[in-house]
PDB file of C-alpha atoms and ligand atoms in Angstrom:
ATOM      1  CA  UNK A1093     -56.500  31.425 -65.492  1.00 43.00           C
ATOM      2  CA  UNK A1094     -59.484  29.710 -64.501  1.00 44.00           C
ATOM      3  CA  UNK A1095     -58.576  26.217 -64.910  1.00 46.00           C
ATOM      4  CA  UNK A1096     -56.086  26.346 -62.211  1.00 48.00           C
ATOM      5  CA  UNK A1097     -58.640  25.736 -59.446  1.00 54.00           C
ATOM      6  CA  UNK A1098     -60.584  22.737 -61.438  1.00 63.00           C
ATOM      7  CA  UNK A1099     -58.519  20.076 -60.190  1.00 70.00           C
ATOM      8  CA  UNK A1100     -58.675  16.733 -61.867  1.00 73.00           C
ATOM      9  CA  UNK A1101     -57.235  14.984 -58.824  1.00 75.00           C
ATOM     10  CA  UNK A1102     -58.633  11.509 -58.212  1.00 75.00           C
ATOM     11  CA  UNK A1103     -57.832   9.021 -55.202  1.00 79.00           C
ATOM     12  CA  UNK A1104     -55.903   6.601 -57.639  1.00 88.00           C
ATOM     13  CA  UNK A1105     -52.106   6.732 -56.404  1.00 92.00           C
ATOM     14  CA  UNK A1106     -49.975   6.821 -59.752  1.00 93.00           C
ATOM     15  CA  UNK A1107     -46.801   7.192 -58.218  1.00 95.00           C
ATOM     16  CA  UNK A1108     -45.625   6.035 -54.413  1.00 96.00           C
ATOM     17  CA  UNK A1109     -42.120   6.684 -52.956  1.00 97.00           C
ATOM     18  CA  UNK A1110     -41.482   5.181 -49.888  1.00 97.00           C
ATOM     19  CA  UNK A1111     -39.137   5.676 -47.056  1.00 98.00           C
ATOM     20  CA  UNK A1112     -36.584   6.954 -49.740  1.00 98.00           C
ATOM     21  CA  UNK A1113     -32.827   7.690 -48.536  1.00 98.00           C
ATOM     22  CA  UNK A1114     -30.345   9.036 -50.761  1.00 98.00           C
ATOM     23  CA  UNK A1115     -26.656   9.210 -49.477  1.00 98.00           C
ATOM     24  CA  UNK A1116     -23.915  10.663 -51.721  1.00 97.00           C
ATOM     25  CA  UNK A1117     -20.374   9.476 -50.796  1.00 94.00           C
ATOM     26  CA  UNK A1118     -19.730   7.602 -47.559  1.00 92.00           C
ATOM     27  CA  UNK A1119     -17.902   7.810 -44.358  1.00 91.00           C
ATOM     28  CA  UNK A1120     -17.233  11.369 -42.869  1.00 91.00           C
ATOM     29  CA  UNK A1121     -17.988  13.199 -46.220  1.00 92.00           C
ATOM     30  CA  UNK A1122     -21.328  11.460 -46.998  1.00 95.00           C
ATOM     31  CA  UNK A1123     -24.321  13.848 -47.452  1.00 96.00           C
ATOM     32  CA  UNK A1124     -27.568  12.647 -46.757  1.00 97.00           C
ATOM     33  CA  UNK A1125     -29.555  14.430 -49.544  1.00 98.00           C
ATOM     34  CA  UNK A1126     -32.629  12.406 -48.745  1.00 98.00           C
ATOM     35  CA  UNK A1127     -33.637  11.016 -44.995  1.00 98.00           C
ATOM     36  CA  UNK A1128     -36.781   8.836 -45.292  1.00 98.00           C
ATOM     37  CA  UNK A1129     -39.325  10.596 -47.959  1.00 98.00           C
ATOM     38  CA  UNK A1130     -42.670   8.952 -48.262  1.00 98.00           C
ATOM     39  CA  UNK A1131     -44.824  10.703 -50.882  1.00 97.00           C
ATOM     40  CA  UNK A1132     -48.006   9.810 -52.870  1.00 95.00           C
ATOM     41  CA  UNK A1133     -49.063  11.433 -56.208  1.00 95.00           C
ATOM     42  CA  UNK A1134     -52.504  11.079 -57.065  1.00 93.00           C
ATOM     43  CA  UNK A1135     -53.878  10.971 -60.590  1.00 91.00           C
ATOM     44  CA  UNK A1136     -54.402  14.281 -61.968  1.00 91.00           C
ATOM     45  CA  UNK A1137     -53.075  16.246 -59.292  1.00 94.00           C
ATOM     46  CA  UNK A1138     -50.544  19.169 -59.481  1.00 95.00           C
ATOM     47  CA  UNK A1139     -47.884  18.823 -56.498  1.00 96.00           C
ATOM     48  CA  UNK A1140     -45.655  21.843 -55.704  1.00 96.00           C
ATOM     49  CA  UNK A1141     -42.582  20.710 -54.141  1.00 97.00           C
ATOM     50  CA  UNK A1142     -40.979  23.474 -52.085  1.00 95.00           C
ATOM     51  CA  UNK A1143     -37.589  23.826 -50.600  1.00 94.00           C
ATOM     52  CA  UNK A1144     -34.387  25.841 -50.553  1.00 92.00           C
ATOM     53  CA  UNK A1145     -31.411  25.318 -52.412  1.00 93.00           C
ATOM     54  CA  UNK A1146     -29.632  21.857 -51.405  1.00 96.00           C
ATOM     55  CA  UNK A1147     -33.012  20.479 -49.656  1.00 97.00           C
ATOM     56  CA  UNK A1148     -33.142  17.647 -51.829  1.00 97.00           C
ATOM     57  CA  UNK A1149     -35.573  18.683 -54.477  1.00 96.00           C
ATOM     58  CA  UNK A1150     -33.547  17.282 -57.578  1.00 96.00           C
ATOM     59  CA  UNK A1151     -32.577  14.007 -56.044  1.00 97.00           C
ATOM     60  CA  UNK A1152     -36.007  13.388 -54.865  1.00 98.00           C
ATOM     61  CA  UNK A1153     -37.568  14.009 -58.326  1.00 97.00           C
ATOM     62  CA  UNK A1154     -34.577  12.031 -60.222  1.00 95.00           C
ATOM     63  CA  UNK A1155     -35.470   9.049 -57.975  1.00 96.00           C
ATOM     64  CA  UNK A1156     -39.235   9.506 -58.398  1.00 95.00           C
ATOM     65  CA  UNK A1157     -38.719   9.448 -62.126  1.00 92.00           C
ATOM     66  CA  UNK A1158     -35.894   6.341 -62.277  1.00 90.00           C
ATOM     67  CA  UNK A1159     -33.203   8.570 -63.186  1.00 90.00           C
ATOM     68  CA  UNK A1160     -31.380   7.979 -60.096  1.00 92.00           C
ATOM     69  CA  UNK A1161     -31.587   4.918 -57.452  1.00 93.00           C
ATOM     70  CA  UNK A1162     -32.106   5.468 -53.900  1.00 96.00           C
ATOM     71  CA  UNK A1163     -29.985   4.301 -51.133  1.00 97.00           C
ATOM     72  CA  UNK A1164     -32.812   2.638 -49.791  1.00 97.00           C
ATOM     73  CA  UNK A1165     -36.694   2.892 -49.939  1.00 97.00           C
ATOM     74  CA  UNK A1166     -39.092   1.999 -53.040  1.00 96.00           C
ATOM     75  CA  UNK A1167     -40.774   3.758 -56.056  1.00 96.00           C
ATOM     76  CA  UNK A1168     -43.989   2.387 -57.287  1.00 94.00           C
ATOM     77  CA  UNK A1169     -45.625   3.313 -60.808  1.00 92.00           C
ATOM     78  CA  UNK A1170     -49.046   2.289 -60.530  1.00 88.00           C
ATOM     79  CA  UNK A1171     -48.324  -1.437 -59.401  1.00 82.00           C
ATOM     80  CA  UNK A1172     -44.741  -1.710 -60.479  1.00 88.00           C
ATOM     81  CA  UNK A1173     -41.785  -1.282 -58.747  1.00 91.00           C
ATOM     82  CA  UNK A1174     -39.423   0.757 -60.515  1.00 90.00           C
ATOM     83  CA  UNK A1175     -36.684   0.694 -57.897  1.00 88.00           C
ATOM     84  CA  UNK A1176     -35.064  -2.515 -59.079  1.00 83.00           C
ATOM     85  CA  UNK A1177     -36.366  -2.186 -62.458  1.00 88.00           C
ATOM     86  CA  UNK A1178     -33.820  -2.985 -65.354  1.00 90.00           C
ATOM     87  CA  UNK A1179     -32.306  -0.272 -67.580  1.00 89.00           C
ATOM     88  CA  UNK A1180     -34.262  -1.341 -70.447  1.00 90.00           C
ATOM     89  CA  UNK A1181     -37.577  -1.397 -68.343  1.00 89.00           C
ATOM     90  CA  UNK A1182     -36.708   2.057 -67.273  1.00 87.00           C
ATOM     91  CA  UNK A1183     -36.137   3.151 -70.474  1.00 86.00           C
ATOM     92  CA  UNK A1184     -39.718   2.092 -71.701  1.00 87.00           C
ATOM     93  CA  UNK A1185     -41.167   4.084 -68.799  1.00 86.00           C
ATOM     94  CA  UNK A1186     -39.311   7.160 -69.313  1.00 84.00           C
ATOM     95  CA  UNK A1187     -40.432   6.962 -72.873  1.00 83.00           C
ATOM     96  CA  UNK A1188     -43.837   6.181 -72.443  1.00 87.00           C
ATOM     97  CA  UNK A1189     -45.254   6.919 -69.055  1.00 91.00           C
ATOM     98  CA  UNK A1190     -42.925   9.746 -67.752  1.00 93.00           C
ATOM     99  CA  UNK A1191     -42.568  13.455 -69.134  1.00 93.00           C
ATOM    100  CA  UNK A1192     -39.730  15.309 -67.579  1.00 93.00           C
ATOM    101  CA  UNK A1193     -39.018  18.997 -68.057  1.00 91.00           C
ATOM    102  CA  UNK A1194     -35.404  19.947 -66.893  1.00 82.00           C
ATOM    103  CA  UNK A1195     -33.805  22.878 -65.402  1.00 76.00           C
ATOM    104  CA  UNK A1196     -31.478  23.799 -68.223  1.00 73.00           C
ATOM    105  CA  UNK A1197     -34.369  22.872 -70.923  1.00 74.00           C
ATOM    106  CA  UNK A1198     -32.125  20.156 -72.522  1.00 84.00           C
ATOM    107  CA  UNK A1199     -33.428  21.007 -75.957  1.00 93.00           C
ATOM    108  CA  UNK A1200     -31.473  19.739 -78.988  1.00 94.00           C
ATOM    109  CA  UNK A1201     -30.245  23.016 -80.624  1.00 94.00           C
ATOM    110  CA  UNK A1202     -29.691  21.415 -84.261  1.00 96.00           C
ATOM    111  CA  UNK A1203     -33.694  20.770 -84.117  1.00 97.00           C
ATOM    112  CA  UNK A1204     -36.489  22.955 -84.794  1.00 97.00           C
ATOM    113  CA  UNK A1205     -39.179  23.616 -82.040  1.00 97.00           C
ATOM    114  CA  UNK A1206     -41.315  21.242 -84.241  1.00 97.00           C
ATOM    115  CA  UNK A1207     -38.628  18.684 -84.501  1.00 97.00           C
ATOM    116  CA  UNK A1208     -37.847  18.740 -80.559  1.00 97.00           C
ATOM    117  CA  UNK A1209     -41.491  17.985 -79.624  1.00 97.00           C
ATOM    118  CA  UNK A1210     -41.544  15.352 -82.399  1.00 96.00           C
ATOM    119  CA  UNK A1211     -38.564  13.580 -81.380  1.00 95.00           C
ATOM    120  CA  UNK A1212     -39.953  11.554 -78.338  1.00 93.00           C
ATOM    121  CA  UNK A1213     -42.789  10.443 -80.746  1.00 95.00           C
ATOM    122  CA  UNK A1214     -40.318   9.075 -83.256  1.00 94.00           C
ATOM    123  CA  UNK A1215     -38.340   7.417 -80.803  1.00 92.00           C
ATOM    124  CA  UNK A1216     -41.821   5.831 -79.665  1.00 91.00           C
ATOM    125  CA  UNK A1217     -42.876   4.493 -83.015  1.00 93.00           C
ATOM    126  CA  UNK A1218     -45.568   7.066 -83.415  1.00 95.00           C
ATOM    127  CA  UNK A1219     -46.583   7.346 -86.932  1.00 97.00           C
ATOM    128  CA  UNK A1220     -46.057  10.569 -88.927  1.00 96.00           C
ATOM    129  CA  UNK A1221     -49.721  11.960 -89.408  1.00 96.00           C
ATOM    130  CA  UNK A1222     -50.446  11.453 -85.633  1.00 96.00           C
ATOM    131  CA  UNK A1223     -47.021  12.877 -84.830  1.00 96.00           C
ATOM    132  CA  UNK A1224     -47.877  16.258 -86.943  1.00 96.00           C
ATOM    133  CA  UNK A1225     -51.235  16.230 -85.361  1.00 97.00           C
ATOM    134  CA  UNK A1226     -49.967  15.929 -81.768  1.00 96.00           C
ATOM    135  CA  UNK A1227     -47.030  18.204 -82.423  1.00 97.00           C
ATOM    136  CA  UNK A1228     -49.126  21.095 -83.769  1.00 97.00           C
ATOM    137  CA  UNK A1229     -51.511  20.663 -80.954  1.00 95.00           C
ATOM    138  CA  UNK A1230     -49.002  20.681 -78.353  1.00 95.00           C
ATOM    139  CA  UNK A1231     -47.080  23.795 -79.856  1.00 96.00           C
ATOM    140  CA  UNK A1232     -50.540  25.789 -79.765  1.00 95.00           C
ATOM    141  CA  UNK A1233     -51.120  24.558 -76.358  1.00 93.00           C
ATOM    142  CA  UNK A1234     -47.984  26.224 -75.217  1.00 93.00           C
ATOM    143  CA  UNK A1235     -48.267  29.284 -77.305  1.00 94.00           C
ATOM    144  CA  UNK A1236     -45.561  28.543 -79.979  1.00 96.00           C
ATOM    145  CA  UNK A1237     -47.518  27.762 -82.949  1.00 97.00           C
ATOM    146  CA  UNK A1238     -46.037  30.461 -84.899  1.00 98.00           C
ATOM    147  CA  UNK A1239     -42.430  29.593 -83.845  1.00 98.00           C
ATOM    148  CA  UNK A1240     -42.287  25.806 -85.236  1.00 97.00           C
ATOM    149  CA  UNK A1241     -39.572  26.246 -87.517  1.00 98.00           C
ATOM    150  CA  UNK A1242     -37.180  28.116 -85.110  1.00 98.00           C
ATOM    151  CA  UNK A1243     -34.494  26.653 -83.298  1.00 97.00           C
ATOM    152  CA  UNK A1244     -34.007  26.959 -79.557  1.00 96.00           C
ATOM    153  CA  UNK A1245     -31.273  29.352 -79.650  1.00 95.00           C
ATOM    154  CA  UNK A1246     -33.913  31.500 -81.899  1.00 97.00           C
ATOM    155  CA  UNK A1247     -36.157  31.429 -79.124  1.00 96.00           C
ATOM    156  CA  UNK A1248     -36.170  33.413 -75.491  1.00 92.00           C
ATOM    157  CA  UNK A1249     -35.905  31.661 -72.230  1.00 89.00           C
ATOM    158  CA  UNK A1250     -39.356  31.689 -71.567  1.00 90.00           C
ATOM    159  CA  UNK A1251     -40.409  30.244 -74.821  1.00 93.00           C
ATOM    160  CA  UNK A1252     -37.640  27.436 -74.533  1.00 94.00           C
ATOM    161  CA  UNK A1253     -39.072  26.282 -71.324  1.00 91.00           C
ATOM    162  CA  UNK A1254     -42.385  26.135 -72.738  1.00 93.00           C
ATOM    163  CA  UNK A1255     -40.882  24.078 -75.345  1.00 95.00           C
ATOM    164  CA  UNK A1256     -39.529  21.835 -72.950  1.00 95.00           C
ATOM    165  CA  UNK A1257     -42.937  21.203 -71.511  1.00 94.00           C
ATOM    166  CA  UNK A1258     -44.631  20.600 -74.905  1.00 94.00           C
ATOM    167  CA  UNK A1259     -41.919  17.761 -75.375  1.00 95.00           C
ATOM    168  CA  UNK A1260     -42.368  16.387 -72.119  1.00 94.00           C
ATOM    169  CA  UNK A1261     -45.901  15.730 -72.842  1.00 94.00           C
ATOM    170  CA  UNK A1262     -45.233  14.722 -76.313  1.00 94.00           C
ATOM    171  CA  UNK A1263     -46.215  11.032 -75.393  1.00 92.00           C
ATOM    172  CA  UNK A1264     -48.888  11.724 -73.300  1.00 92.00           C
ATOM    173  CA  UNK A1265     -47.261  10.639 -70.037  1.00 93.00           C
ATOM    174  CA  UNK A1266     -49.244  10.069 -67.053  1.00 93.00           C
ATOM    175  CA  UNK A1267     -46.959  11.760 -64.739  1.00 95.00           C
ATOM    176  CA  UNK A1268     -44.944  15.052 -65.407  1.00 95.00           C
ATOM    177  CA  UNK A1269     -42.002  15.950 -63.344  1.00 96.00           C
ATOM    178  CA  UNK A1270     -40.519  19.170 -63.418  1.00 95.00           C
ATOM    179  CA  UNK A1271     -37.287  20.233 -61.782  1.00 95.00           C
ATOM    180  CA  UNK A1272     -37.522  24.207 -61.151  1.00 93.00           C
ATOM    181  CA  UNK A1273     -38.910  24.874 -64.370  1.00 91.00           C
ATOM    182  CA  UNK A1274     -39.580  28.499 -63.433  1.00 88.00           C
ATOM    183  CA  UNK A1275     -35.788  28.847 -62.077  1.00 86.00           C
ATOM    184  CA  UNK A1276     -34.253  30.524 -64.949  1.00 83.00           C
ATOM    185  CA  UNK A1277     -37.331  32.947 -65.814  1.00 85.00           C
ATOM    186  CA  UNK A1278     -38.021  36.353 -64.505  1.00 86.00           C
ATOM    187  CA  UNK A1279     -40.899  36.741 -62.024  1.00 86.00           C
ATOM    188  CA  UNK A1280     -43.521  37.557 -64.852  1.00 86.00           C
ATOM    189  CA  UNK A1281     -42.551  34.629 -66.793  1.00 85.00           C
ATOM    190  CA  UNK A1282     -42.105  32.555 -63.925  1.00 88.00           C
ATOM    191  CA  UNK A1283     -45.938  33.255 -63.065  1.00 89.00           C
ATOM    192  CA  UNK A1284     -47.067  32.693 -66.713  1.00 88.00           C
ATOM    193  CA  UNK A1285     -45.062  29.296 -66.703  1.00 88.00           C
ATOM    194  CA  UNK A1286     -46.581  27.947 -63.552  1.00 91.00           C
ATOM    195  CA  UNK A1287     -50.202  28.927 -64.750  1.00 92.00           C
ATOM    196  CA  UNK A1288     -49.507  27.208 -67.956  1.00 91.00           C
ATOM    197  CA  UNK A1289     -48.328  23.900 -66.321  1.00 92.00           C
ATOM    198  CA  UNK A1290     -51.290  24.004 -64.049  1.00 93.00           C
ATOM    199  CA  UNK A1291     -53.702  24.714 -66.924  1.00 92.00           C
ATOM    200  CA  UNK A1292     -52.282  21.882 -69.241  1.00 90.00           C
ATOM    201  CA  UNK A1293     -51.946  19.405 -66.163  1.00 90.00           C
ATOM    202  CA  UNK A1294     -55.735  19.887 -65.634  1.00 90.00           C
ATOM    203  CA  UNK A1295     -56.663  19.941 -69.208  1.00 90.00           C
ATOM    204  CA  UNK A1296     -55.123  16.837 -69.806  1.00 89.00           C
ATOM    205  CA  UNK A1297     -55.669  15.053 -66.291  1.00 90.00           C
ATOM    206  CA  UNK A1298     -52.050  14.517 -66.093  1.00 94.00           C
ATOM    207  CA  UNK A1299     -50.501  14.164 -62.591  1.00 95.00           C
ATOM    208  CA  UNK A1300     -47.547  16.476 -62.055  1.00 96.00           C
ATOM    209  CA  UNK A1301     -44.877  17.018 -59.429  1.00 97.00           C
ATOM    210  CA  UNK A1302     -42.884  20.376 -59.878  1.00 96.00           C
ATOM    211  CA  UNK A1303     -40.140  21.729 -57.830  1.00 96.00           C
ATOM    212  CA  UNK A1304     -39.325  25.388 -56.918  1.00 91.00           C
ATOM    213  CA  UNK A1305     -37.841  27.785 -54.413  1.00 85.00           C
ATOM    214  CA  UNK A1306     -40.176  30.196 -55.137  1.00 84.00           C
ATOM    215  CA  UNK A1307     -42.985  30.270 -52.558  1.00 83.00           C
ATOM    216  CA  UNK A1308     -45.512  32.225 -54.934  1.00 83.00           C
ATOM    217  CA  UNK A1309     -45.863  28.923 -57.102  1.00 86.00           C
ATOM    218  CA  UNK A1310     -47.850  27.268 -54.392  1.00 89.00           C
ATOM    219  CA  UNK A1311     -50.893  29.169 -55.387  1.00 91.00           C
ATOM    220  CA  UNK A1312     -51.078  26.993 -58.412  1.00 92.00           C
ATOM    221  CA  UNK A1313     -50.767  23.555 -56.564  1.00 94.00           C
ATOM    222  CA  UNK A1314     -53.168  21.076 -55.631  1.00 94.00           C
ATOM    223  CA  UNK A1315     -51.105  20.153 -52.843  1.00 95.00           C
ATOM    224  CA  UNK A1316     -47.905  21.793 -51.405  1.00 95.00           C
ATOM    225  CA  UNK A1317     -45.271  19.439 -50.283  1.00 96.00           C
ATOM    226  CA  UNK A1318     -42.109  21.183 -48.166  1.00 96.00           C
ATOM    227  CA  UNK A1319     -38.838  19.755 -48.171  1.00 97.00           C
ATOM    228  CA  UNK A1320     -36.155  20.819 -45.658  1.00 97.00           C
ATOM    229  CA  UNK A1321     -32.487  18.851 -45.215  1.00 97.00           C
ATOM    230  CA  UNK A1322     -33.818  15.450 -47.077  1.00 98.00           C
ATOM    231  CA  UNK A1323     -36.912  15.513 -45.044  1.00 98.00           C
ATOM    232  CA  UNK A1324     -40.719  16.468 -45.902  1.00 97.00           C
ATOM    233  CA  UNK A1325     -42.335  18.799 -43.432  1.00 93.00           C
ATOM    234  CA  UNK A1326     -46.077  19.425 -43.236  1.00 72.00           C
TER     235      UNK A1326
HETATM  236  P1  ADP B  65     -32.135  20.991 -54.446  1.00 69.78           P
HETATM  237  O1  ADP B  65     -32.393  20.371 -55.656  1.00 69.78           O
HETATM  238  O2  ADP B  65     -32.950  20.924 -53.359  1.00 69.78           O
HETATM  239  O3  ADP B  65     -31.101  22.002 -54.578  1.00 69.78           O
HETATM  240  P2  ADP B  65     -30.215  18.584 -54.363  1.00 69.78           P
HETATM  241  O4  ADP B  65     -30.969  17.441 -54.520  1.00 69.78           O
HETATM  242  O5  ADP B  65     -29.605  18.997 -55.756  1.00 69.78           O
HETATM  243  O6  ADP B  65     -30.983  19.846 -53.898  1.00 69.78           O
HETATM  244  O7  ADP B  65     -29.295  18.403 -53.365  1.00 69.78           O
HETATM  245  C1  ADP B  65     -29.404  17.687 -52.115  1.00 69.78           C
HETATM  246  C2  ADP B  65     -28.107  17.682 -51.430  1.00 69.78           C
HETATM  247  O8  ADP B  65     -27.231  16.707 -52.012  1.00 69.78           O
HETATM  248  C3  ADP B  65     -27.238  18.914 -51.379  1.00 69.78           C
HETATM  249  O9  ADP B  65     -26.466  18.917 -50.127  1.00 69.78           O
HETATM  250  C4  ADP B  65     -26.168  18.614 -52.414  1.00 69.78           C
HETATM  251  O10 ADP B  65     -24.900  19.274 -52.387  1.00 69.78           O
HETATM  252  C5  ADP B  65     -26.111  17.112 -52.564  1.00 69.78           C
HETATM  253  N1  ADP B  65     -25.684  16.635 -53.814  1.00 69.78           N
HETATM  254  C6  ADP B  65     -26.425  16.545 -54.725  1.00 69.78           C
HETATM  255  N2  ADP B  65     -25.955  15.710 -55.956  1.00 69.78           N
HETATM  256  C7  ADP B  65     -24.892  15.358 -55.432  1.00 69.78           C
HETATM  257  C8  ADP B  65     -23.820  14.650 -55.784  1.00 69.78           C
HETATM  258  N3  ADP B  65     -23.966  14.044 -57.143  1.00 69.78           N
HETATM  259  N4  ADP B  65     -22.635  14.278 -54.942  1.00 69.78           N
HETATM  260  C9  ADP B  65     -22.743  14.724 -54.031  1.00 69.78           C
HETATM  261  N5  ADP B  65     -23.559  15.569 -53.416  1.00 69.78           N
HETATM  262  C10 ADP B  65     -24.644  15.597 -54.031  1.00 69.78           C
HETATM  263 MG1   MG B  66     -32.245  21.012 -57.621  1.00 69.78          MG
END
């Protein structure tokens, strides 16, 4: 992939997490999943968040994306603080500004590939001709143009993950958050997937933060961030 080194990174900060902590439970059995994490995501950059299992990657991504609330610290998207935003504000934000790719794909099994990508646009009220144009373009971009009518269970694991990425990009988010998108793929598919994410991010000028426990994925990043036991290490 030649696009991988053509970074679209700018100095503008799209997302900033500051002094984030997250403690699950309390007292003697408390787990300190995040212990004071500060991270900036710049417009157009691809960050790879690396760390072993249990280091806090999912916790951090969920908090950055407004799916979970930190025990302390703040998250800002552009100039808005999303920690403390109301649930309806968060719904709008997730609908229009953020795209999520989940570990288990989270596709709707009764919908076709095309309908899965189209769904977030329907919810956002995008008109039908525009929906069809965007869906067609996205399915082609992830190599699924010939699979539009198939349901998720009729696709391979790699194809399902590519569909998840197309769906995450449906509403043209500023920031793509992907939690171990290569975790359930074999190593060849994992490399292909990471190259695809890098190409999509750089072609569209989207910022992305992608977690992995696979050290080889760092090759595709504009920047790598390491997490250990709830703390970033440099
Ligand atoms: P990673 O994604 O890097 O594997 P996680 O963010 O899932 O790490 O987990 C970080 C730590 O927090 C781990 O010790 C995990 O067991 C703990 N943890 C995660 N989610 C919960 C939860 N809902 N309740 C209690 N502990 C949790
Ligand atoms: Mg995880």
